[in-house]
Amino acid sequence: MTRVWKWNRPVTVREVLEDLQRERSIAYTTVMTVLDNLHQKGWVRREAEGRAYRYEAVSTRAAYAAALMNDAWSQSDNPAAALVAFFGMMSEEQRQALRDAMRIAQGPQAAESHETPARATEERGENPHGKTGRNPDEKADEKADENPGRNPDGIVAENPASAEGDSGR
């Protein structure tokens, strides 16, 4: 699939074979069998071109990754904890990509319709945190520091590495 996604166009067995042979020795029939198996499983569609087929991905690599994440998340008995653990594994670049994706997914109308009272107050030039100027979320941050492994909403974030060997739970 990596080779089919790489070109982002219909490809022949010969094209995939030649690309793979730059890295290792592989038989034409092996590539043909794998592409046929991918077709049988619904991952690629194919169209006859002379005596050969052109294979094209049914979905994008991003859609495939999203489906894998959704499947893994839906199998969790505690989806919120799974998300907290997943976010904890992310690099800063990945978290920024997540923020960007959320903005895109919500769209401009969603951003306007989900405007928080604090944001509306800020846009009017007022202090959204009352007379003290203190952000109410700072209290939640302090409580989170007092209770490691528990976020302000009470969701317990387990460390998957320590959960395996911890029989005292």
Short mmCIF file of C-alpha atoms in Angstrom, two decimals, residues 14-71:
data_model
loop_
_atom_site.label_atom_id
_atom_site.label_comp_id
_atom_site.label_asym_id
_atom_site.label_seq_id
_atom_site.Cartn_x
_atom_site.Cartn_y
_atom_site.Cartn_z
CA ARG A 14 5.59 -3.58 -13.16
CA GLU A 15 5.90 -0.05 -11.71
CA VAL A 16 5.64 -1.30 -8.15
CA LEU A 17 8.08 -4.11 -8.91
CA GLU A 18 10.69 -1.75 -10.37
CA ASP A 19 10.37 0.58 -7.40
CA LEU A 20 10.75 -2.27 -4.89
CA GLN A 21 13.71 -3.75 -6.77
CA ARG A 22 15.72 -0.59 -6.04
CA GLU A 23 15.82 -1.78 -2.42
CA ARG A 24 15.70 -5.58 -2.68
CA SER A 25 15.23 -8.51 -4.99
CA ILE A 26 11.59 -9.46 -5.40
CA ALA A 27 9.65 -11.51 -7.97
CA TYR A 28 7.00 -10.10 -10.30
CA THR A 29 4.57 -12.81 -9.18
CA THR A 30 5.01 -11.81 -5.53
CA VAL A 31 4.03 -8.20 -6.26
CA MET A 32 1.16 -9.38 -8.48
CA THR A 33 -0.14 -11.67 -5.71
CA VAL A 34 0.06 -8.95 -3.06
CA LEU A 35 -1.79 -6.43 -5.26
CA ASP A 36 -4.42 -9.06 -6.09
CA ASN A 37 -4.85 -9.80 -2.36
CA LEU A 38 -5.23 -6.07 -1.66
CA HIS A 39 -7.88 -5.94 -4.39
CA GLN A 40 -9.73 -8.93 -2.93
CA LYS A 41 -9.72 -7.24 0.51
CA GLY A 42 -11.07 -3.99 -0.93
CA TRP A 43 -7.97 -1.87 -0.33
CA VAL A 44 -7.38 -1.15 -4.02
CA ARG A 45 -9.55 -1.08 -7.10
CA ARG A 46 -8.22 -2.15 -10.45
CA GLU A 47 -8.95 -1.41 -14.04
CA ALA A 48 -7.81 -3.52 -16.98
CA GLU A 49 -5.31 -1.92 -19.32
CA GLY A 50 -4.44 -4.31 -22.13
CA ARG A 51 -3.22 -7.53 -20.53
CA ALA A 52 -2.37 -5.83 -17.23
CA TYR A 53 -4.24 -4.04 -14.46
CA ARG A 54 -3.77 -0.58 -13.01
CA TYR A 55 -4.28 -0.54 -9.24
CA GLU A 56 -5.47 2.49 -7.30
CA ALA A 57 -5.94 2.96 -3.56
CA VAL A 58 -9.56 3.02 -2.41
CA SER A 59 -8.75 5.48 0.38
CA THR A 60 -5.90 7.74 1.38
CA ARG A 61 -3.18 6.83 3.82
CA ALA A 62 -4.55 9.49 6.19
CA ALA A 63 -8.03 7.92 6.07
CA TYR A 64 -6.48 4.51 6.77
CA ALA A 65 -4.56 5.86 9.77
CA ALA A 66 -7.72 7.56 11.06
CA ALA A 67 -9.68 4.30 10.76
CA LEU A 68 -6.96 2.45 12.71
CA MET A 69 -7.03 5.07 15.47
CA ASN A 70 -10.83 5.03 15.61
CA ASP A 71 -10.89 1.24 15.77
#
